[in-house]
Amino acid sequence: MFFTDREDDVALHELDDANEVLLTPERSSYLPRLYDYVLVADKVEDMEDQTFKKQDAFIGELKKKNIKVTRIEHAGKVFFGICAPEEMFAKYKYLLKVSDSCNWSAEQKCETSVSLCTRIRIVHFVLNNTFIGSGESLEELLGQGAFESIFCLHEKKEQKKLRKEWASWLSVLKLFKQPVTDVKEYFGEKVALYYLWLGWYTRMLVPAAVIGIVVFLYGLAFFNTSPLIHEVCDSNTIMCPRCDIRCDVWNLSDTCTYAKVSQLFDNEGTVAFAMFMAIWATLFLEVWKRHRSLYVSKWKVFDWCEEEEELILEIVNNPQCKPKEFRHSYLRSIVVLLLVTLVLVVIIGLTQALVICRILTAILLSRSDWHFLRDHATTIAMMTGAVLHYITIQVMTRVNKIVAFKLCEFEKTRSFAATEKRFTVKMFTFQFFTLFSSLFYVAFFLGRINGYPGNYVRIGGEWRLEECHPSGCLTDLFIQMAVILVLKQTINNIFEFTVPWLKLCFRRTKAKTIRRKCGNCYRKACRKEEGNLFPCDLCNLRNWLDNYDLNDVNSFSLFNEFLEMVLQFSFTTIFVAAFPLAPLLALINNIFEIRLDAIKMVSLERRLVPKKTNDIGVWTAILEAVGVMAVIANGLVIGISSDFIPRLVYRYHYGPCAVSNNTNLDCMTGYINNTLATAFMSDKRVQNDFKQLIGYNVTQCSYKDYRSDEDQSLTSQFWLILALRFAFVILFEHVVVMCKFIAAWFIPDNPIRVKNDRLKDKLRRLKKELQEANANYDSRSTEV
């Protein structure tokens, strides 16, 4: 059964099959919409029911603001078509005209028209700031179940255009080409800037990926010829057991494959690549600012002000409104800071739990009856730890989001924009620690705090900590990063697309039987004709149901996409020294990510509320902070985690080229043996650690460390290497930071063309204002 309040019906100047038509940039006049929003509620028969009263009260408040509402009942649901009056937009245009945020120009002044994106944004603000008599807002009514959902309608003509040119898998072949201006006209500046940033980031990954491949191939070129690899593969050195129970001594040559993999990611090219990526991060941000300014100037939002826009919307909604004043509470700030610290401590505690899990896994595998598990216990434990870390990331992502929301509610921010900024900072901080705590442990603590034979560090006095391979610890970091990055990107993309797609298929299959009852509309007035049309309830409902079945979106839907990409940027830059192929994986992922997000946003989800902005907001500051952390982390990885410094010291101070003139030997010959110390079974402390070796024909074993064979004290070589490690880190960071500052200074944020265009616009505006003032003055003089 359908019925309509004809007093509330809205006329539409129809252009195309009763579909709302998006203004093209060339049009200067506004074409009215049939409906701005659709509000959905469960049908309530009892008029005395509180739910019905709240629905009726909210609709009544909308009508008091001259908002026209069309009601249609269908299948136990009530659909309210909402259309705002033209005077509401006339007020907005006038206030924008006198606003400082208006970017004046002679060709396009702010008051000429209100785009459909702006119209949707104004109506969205009015709806969310309309309160019923008890002071309840639409958001609270949605939470209480008085209304089920609210959504704005997709424009079928423009939706079809975006599907063809942008939101399709065939568009992947276009690589970096995106119609961002069309996206801006349909989804608003905020969404357009996200895709503009993502496209620019993907394009800038190309040189990083190419150089990463070169560094990888450089390591591959010496895969079989490196003297370090031959020394490991041909070694007869007996190594100390990796665990206390059922672990025997092992030959260094058993880890030949591991040594070859280490050479791929721990070589001289890694240092140059880490420096390049640190400078690349700065160049990316600086050139992005220039790229952004070109588009925001073109879109006439260069001088847009968020606070002034909010004030204009408040006045349009309620001329008697009072401004929401800025407030700050030191007590609340201290409490929030303590709670954030507590959450970070919990996240770091989870990292320690993962470390213990890895240790226990290695111990249990080493006790296995399978020779394969015993022989590869450490590697399998490391892989298991990486997978557990990924699972922890997925669980903590949801926990972190809830905690960040609660903290923002406690802060009682002034506006949604302020809430969004603070939520972004908190959520990124939580996610960063969740993702990188385990990596920081592997990079800087693994194998450095585990002790040595006779004095092992044990958890609970029982379980030994893990050790690094004699070829270095960087491969452990590489495996951890590769597993997390590949799993995170692949699985996330699969779920990100398939879950909304399956939900949509299920809903439309479920509603197919109901839709068949709707039949077809044969009214001539509802067909493609020129003139003023009044589409019937059937035509309206068909369009509403198509949008109703789509997946719901919220104010933070775009935030999730940004967070995913910024975390990927962090992976690509912070530990890139351990994984030169990270930019390549990121590039491949992003080429598909752009189209996947576009398809999801255009075809699988309800239309996002268009929001105006001229920047990506607080994400810029976060990206700059990540760039600084990348310099520090890569310097520490090369200086502390890798064997770059010990190899240099050996080559020029302890190797055959330094102590003799014998040119027949490679300068790195004997390096592996130089890094090993010896533990003798005659030492009682060593006997206590290796009780299982008593009775076997083993008198000594080797382990990786710079210690004296006699008393196991640290040698002078250890202190020399340690001093040079710290010196390298300081030198690396100072050089790279200086290069970053020079690059930032050399590349201005705004291109000269943008500055000159804005200068000319301001000059034309001032001349026009002066002409109008002179004309008024002359007219008054004539009257006198």
XYZ file of C-alpha atoms in Angstrom, residues 286-297 302 747-759:
26
model
C 56.652 18.404 -0.421
C 55.657 17.662 -4.004
C 52.268 16.449 -2.782
C 51.640 19.877 -1.206
C 52.303 21.505 -4.569
C 50.105 18.963 -6.355
C 47.302 19.553 -3.841
C 47.457 23.340 -4.119
C 46.959 23.136 -7.907
C 43.680 21.310 -7.472
C 42.287 23.205 -4.470
C 42.995 26.434 -6.340
C 42.093 27.493 -1.411
C 60.532 22.910 -3.031
C 57.899 25.586 -2.209
C 54.495 24.365 -1.086
C 52.599 26.419 -3.661
C 53.581 26.638 -7.337
C 54.238 30.092 -8.767
C 51.311 29.634 -11.143
C 48.907 29.206 -8.227
C 50.285 32.259 -6.439
C 50.000 34.415 -9.566
C 46.462 33.201 -10.329
C 45.288 33.987 -6.816
C 47.006 37.382 -6.958
